[in-house]
PDB file of C-alpha atoms in Angstrom:
ATOM      1  CA  MET H   1      -5.951  -4.516  -2.716  1.00 70.00           C
ATOM      2  CA  THR H   2      -3.561  -1.741  -3.765  1.00 83.00           C
ATOM      3  CA  THR H   3      -0.604  -3.557  -2.244  1.00 88.00           C
ATOM      4  CA  LEU H   4      -1.270  -6.756  -4.143  1.00 92.00           C
ATOM      5  CA  THR H   5      -1.790  -4.855  -7.397  1.00 92.00           C
ATOM      6  CA  VAL H   6       1.494  -2.955  -7.044  1.00 92.00           C
ATOM      7  CA  LEU H   7       3.392  -6.121  -6.157  1.00 92.00           C
ATOM      8  CA  LEU H   8       1.978  -8.048  -9.118  1.00 93.00           C
ATOM      9  CA  LEU H   9       2.706  -5.179 -11.515  1.00 93.00           C
ATOM     10  CA  ALA H  10       6.229  -4.888 -10.095  1.00 93.00           C
ATOM     11  CA  LEU H  11       6.744  -8.606 -10.687  1.00 93.00           C
ATOM     12  CA  LEU H  12       5.523  -8.198 -14.258  1.00 93.00           C
ATOM     13  CA  GLY H  13       7.873  -5.234 -14.699  1.00 92.00           C
ATOM     14  CA  LEU H  14      10.787  -7.238 -13.339  1.00 91.00           C
ATOM     15  CA  ASN H  15      10.019  -9.923 -15.915  1.00 91.00           C
ATOM     16  CA  MET H  16       9.939  -7.293 -18.666  1.00 90.00           C
ATOM     17  CA  ASN H  17      13.315  -5.940 -17.569  1.00 88.00           C
ATOM     18  CA  MET H  18      14.854  -9.395 -17.669  1.00 88.00           C
ATOM     19  CA  ALA H  19      13.211 -10.350 -20.973  1.00 87.00           C
ATOM     20  CA  PHE H  20      14.043  -7.237 -22.983  1.00 83.00           C
ATOM     21  CA  SER H  21      17.173  -5.942 -21.256  1.00 75.00           C
ATOM     22  CA  SER H  22      19.460  -6.200 -24.256  1.00 73.00           C
ATOM     23  CA  SER H  23      17.055  -5.294 -27.024  1.00 76.00           C
ATOM     24  CA  LEU H  24      15.721  -1.858 -25.990  1.00 82.00           C
ATOM     25  CA  ILE H  25      16.152   0.957 -23.524  1.00 88.00           C
ATOM     26  CA  GLN H  26      13.439   0.673 -20.901  1.00 90.00           C
ATOM     27  CA  PRO H  27      12.766   1.917 -17.393  1.00 91.00           C
ATOM     28  CA  ASP H  28      13.266  -0.204 -14.331  1.00 91.00           C
ATOM     29  CA  TRP H  29       9.568  -1.003 -14.136  1.00 93.00           C
ATOM     30  CA  ALA H  30       9.581  -2.732 -10.772  1.00 93.00           C
ATOM     31  CA  LEU H  31      11.713  -0.101  -9.048  1.00 92.00           C
ATOM     32  CA  ALA H  32       9.528   2.717 -10.384  1.00 94.00           C
ATOM     33  CA  LEU H  33       6.353   1.114  -9.052  1.00 94.00           C
ATOM     34  CA  LEU H  34       7.840   0.246  -5.677  1.00 94.00           C
ATOM     35  CA  LEU H  35       9.423   3.681  -5.224  1.00 93.00           C
ATOM     36  CA  ALA H  36       6.137   5.332  -6.151  1.00 94.00           C
ATOM     37  CA  SER H  37       4.332   3.287  -3.527  1.00 93.00           C
ATOM     38  CA  LEU H  38       6.936   4.135  -0.887  1.00 91.00           C
ATOM     39  CA  LEU H  39       6.855   7.841  -1.688  1.00 90.00           C
ATOM     40  CA  ALA H  40       3.060   7.895  -1.715  1.00 90.00           C
ATOM     41  CA  LYS H  41       2.818   6.457   1.796  1.00 88.00           C
ATOM     42  CA  ARG H  42       5.893   5.993   3.965  1.00 83.00           C
ATOM     43  CA  HIS H  43       4.179   3.294   6.042  1.00 88.00           C
ATOM     44  CA  ASN H  44       4.444   0.969   3.028  1.00 90.00           C
ATOM     45  CA  TRP H  45       8.098   0.347   3.845  1.00 89.00           C
ATOM     46  CA  PHE H  46       7.354  -3.000   5.490  1.00 92.00           C
ATOM     47  CA  TRP H  47       6.355  -4.602   2.184  1.00 93.00           C
ATOM     48  CA  VAL H  48       8.244  -2.344  -0.254  1.00 93.00           C
ATOM     49  CA  LEU H  49      11.710  -2.953   1.205  1.00 91.00           C
ATOM     50  CA  PRO H  50      11.541  -6.778   0.946  1.00 93.00           C
ATOM     51  CA  ALA H  51      10.219  -6.404  -2.601  1.00 93.00           C
ATOM     52  CA  ILE H  52      13.136  -4.117  -3.513  1.00 92.00           C
ATOM     53  CA  LEU H  53      15.565  -6.582  -1.938  1.00 92.00           C
ATOM     54  CA  LEU H  54      14.059  -9.302  -4.139  1.00 91.00           C
ATOM     55  CA  HIS H  55      14.348  -6.897  -7.087  1.00 90.00           C
ATOM     56  CA  ASP H  56      18.058  -6.360  -6.410  1.00 89.00           C
ATOM     57  CA  VAL H  57      18.799 -10.052  -5.992  1.00 91.00           C
ATOM     58  CA  THR H  58      16.919 -10.941  -9.168  1.00 89.00           C
ATOM     59  CA  LEU H  59      18.010  -8.117 -11.445  1.00 86.00           C
ATOM     60  CA  TYR H  60      21.455  -7.135 -10.130  1.00 81.00           C
ATOM     61  CA  TRP H  61      22.511 -10.396  -8.408  1.00 84.00           C
ATOM     62  CA  SER H  62      23.494  -8.331  -5.407  1.00 80.00           C
ATOM     63  CA  LEU H  63      22.006  -7.465  -2.041  1.00 77.00           C
ATOM     64  CA  ALA H  64      23.247  -3.915  -1.818  1.00 72.00           C
ATOM     65  CA  THR H  65      22.719  -2.149  -5.116  1.00 76.00           C
ATOM     66  CA  VAL H  66      19.635   0.036  -4.858  1.00 84.00           C
ATOM     67  CA  PHE H  67      18.298  -1.445  -1.627  1.00 87.00           C
ATOM     68  CA  ILE H  68      20.667   0.521   0.626  1.00 87.00           C
ATOM     69  CA  PHE H  69      19.556   3.847  -0.817  1.00 86.00           C
ATOM     70  CA  VAL H  70      15.871   2.943  -0.820  1.00 86.00           C
ATOM     71  CA  ALA H  71      16.098   1.651   2.754  1.00 88.00           C
ATOM     72  CA  MET H  72      17.166   5.142   3.833  1.00 88.00           C
ATOM     73  CA  ILE H  73      14.130   6.801   2.229  1.00 86.00           C
ATOM     74  CA  PRO H  74      11.581   6.010   5.014  1.00 86.00           C
ATOM     75  CA  LEU H  75      13.996   7.262   7.664  1.00 87.00           C
ATOM     76  CA  ALA H  76      14.734  10.401   5.679  1.00 86.00           C
ATOM     77  CA  MET H  77      11.009  10.948   5.105  1.00 84.00           C
ATOM     78  CA  ILE H  78      10.311  10.769   8.855  1.00 85.00           C
ATOM     79  CA  TYR H  79      13.102  13.229   9.588  1.00 87.00           C
ATOM     80  CA  LEU H  80      12.161  15.643   6.801  1.00 82.00           C
ATOM     81  CA  ASP H  81       8.444  15.472   7.611  1.00 77.00           C
ATOM     82  CA  GLN H  82       9.150  16.392  11.236  1.00 81.00           C
ATOM     83  CA  HIS H  83      11.509  19.256  10.430  1.00 79.00           C
ATOM     84  CA  LEU H  84      10.183  20.631   7.149  1.00 76.00           C
ATOM     85  CA  GLY H  85       6.685  19.199   6.901  1.00 71.00           C
ATOM     86  CA  ALA H  86       5.432  16.745   4.328  1.00 71.00           C
ATOM     87  CA  GLY H  87       6.205  18.114   0.916  1.00 71.00           C
ATOM     88  CA  LEU H  88       6.882  17.271  -2.677  1.00 74.00           C
ATOM     89  CA  PRO H  89      10.406  18.785  -3.026  1.00 79.00           C
ATOM     90  CA  GLN H  90      11.961  16.596  -0.343  1.00 83.00           C
ATOM     91  CA  ARG H  91      10.411  13.484  -1.805  1.00 84.00           C
ATOM     92  CA  LEU H  92      11.634  14.381  -5.292  1.00 89.00           C
ATOM     93  CA  VAL H  93      15.177  14.688  -3.944  1.00 87.00           C
ATOM     94  CA  LEU H  94      14.860  11.242  -2.343  1.00 88.00           C
ATOM     95  CA  LEU H  95      13.578   9.824  -5.628  1.00 89.00           C
ATOM     96  CA  VAL H  96      16.496  11.317  -7.559  1.00 90.00           C
ATOM     97  CA  LEU H  97      18.978   9.879  -5.040  1.00 89.00           C
ATOM     98  CA  ALA H  98      17.501   6.417  -5.556  1.00 88.00           C
ATOM     99  CA  LEU H  99      17.791   6.858  -9.316  1.00 90.00           C
ATOM    100  CA  LEU H 100      21.421   7.933  -8.966  1.00 89.00           C
ATOM    101  CA  ALA H 101      22.047   4.556  -7.367  1.00 87.00           C
ATOM    102  CA  MET H 102      20.719   3.012 -10.583  1.00 87.00           C
ATOM    103  CA  MET H 103      23.164   5.071 -12.627  1.00 89.00           C
ATOM    104  CA  ALA H 104      26.024   4.010 -10.376  1.00 85.00           C
ATOM    105  CA  ASP H 105      25.125   0.404 -11.148  1.00 82.00           C
ATOM    106  CA  GLY H 106      25.430   0.949 -14.884  1.00 83.00           C
ATOM    107  CA  TRP H 107      21.980   1.970 -16.069  1.00 86.00           C
ATOM    108  CA  THR H 108      22.000   4.575 -18.813  1.00 89.00           C
ATOM    109  CA  LEU H 109      20.766   8.112 -18.295  1.00 92.00           C
ATOM    110  CA  GLN H 110      17.863   7.441 -20.656  1.00 93.00           C
ATOM    111  CA  ALA H 111      16.720   4.429 -18.630  1.00 91.00           C
ATOM    112  CA  CYS H 112      16.946   6.435 -15.404  1.00 92.00           C
ATOM    113  CA  LEU H 113      14.909   9.268 -16.932  1.00 94.00           C
ATOM    114  CA  LEU H 114      12.324   6.766 -18.179  1.00 94.00           C
ATOM    115  CA  THR H 115      12.130   5.328 -14.664  1.00 94.00           C
ATOM    116  CA  LEU H 116      11.618   8.836 -13.285  1.00 93.00           C
ATOM    117  CA  CYS H 117       8.912   9.553 -15.886  1.00 94.00           C
ATOM    118  CA  LEU H 118       7.115   6.338 -14.921  1.00 94.00           C
ATOM    119  CA  CYS H 119       7.492   6.795 -11.176  1.00 94.00           C
ATOM    120  CA  ILE H 120       6.069  10.316 -10.862  1.00 93.00           C
ATOM    121  CA  PRO H 121       2.598   9.685 -12.383  1.00 94.00           C
ATOM    122  CA  VAL H 122       2.232   6.376 -10.527  1.00 94.00           C
ATOM    123  CA  TRP H 123       3.278   8.104  -7.313  1.00 92.00           C
ATOM    124  CA  HIS H 124       0.617  10.775  -7.711  1.00 92.00           C
ATOM    125  CA  LEU H 125      -2.020   8.203  -8.665  1.00 93.00           C
ATOM    126  CA  LEU H 126      -1.227   6.131  -5.566  1.00 92.00           C
ATOM    127  CA  THR H 127      -1.208   9.237  -3.355  1.00 89.00           C
ATOM    128  CA  ARG H 128      -4.680  10.139  -4.577  1.00 91.00           C
ATOM    129  CA  GLN H 129      -5.891   6.579  -4.081  1.00 91.00           C
ATOM    130  CA  TYR H 130      -4.524   6.416  -0.511  1.00 86.00           C
ATOM    131  CA  ALA H 131      -6.166   9.759   0.258  1.00 86.00           C
ATOM    132  CA  GLN H 132      -9.528   8.494  -1.013  1.00 87.00           C
ATOM    133  CA  GLN H 133      -9.218   5.319   1.057  1.00 83.00           C
ATOM    134  CA  ALA H 134      -8.574   7.383   4.185  1.00 75.00           C
ATOM    135  CA  ALA H 135     -11.574   9.623   3.607  1.00 67.00           C
TER     136      ALA H 135
END
């Protein structure tokens, strides 16, 4: 149920980005939700990565804008979890690297900070929800 909810909200966010892109500064709604889901549970990569590829094709008209950086996150999470243990600082660094890819594509600093401010609470909400489902 959580997967479907995140995907539908990401689709709605993608529509909002396309509808209001020139009129106001806004976060990348879809990317924030999908990154939050990936950071909350690394095993979500199998449905998050195709959704981010669709996001890139729809919003950026390119296959390799943010997708390349986000595709490295699950691999980096496995490596960092094995060597450092699961922790918040490593995941924050991975999140910031994904947002730097947004800035390299032309998003403003304000939009990237708004995306960060949206992603962190959703990430923690999803982490808590996944923990409750496991218990």
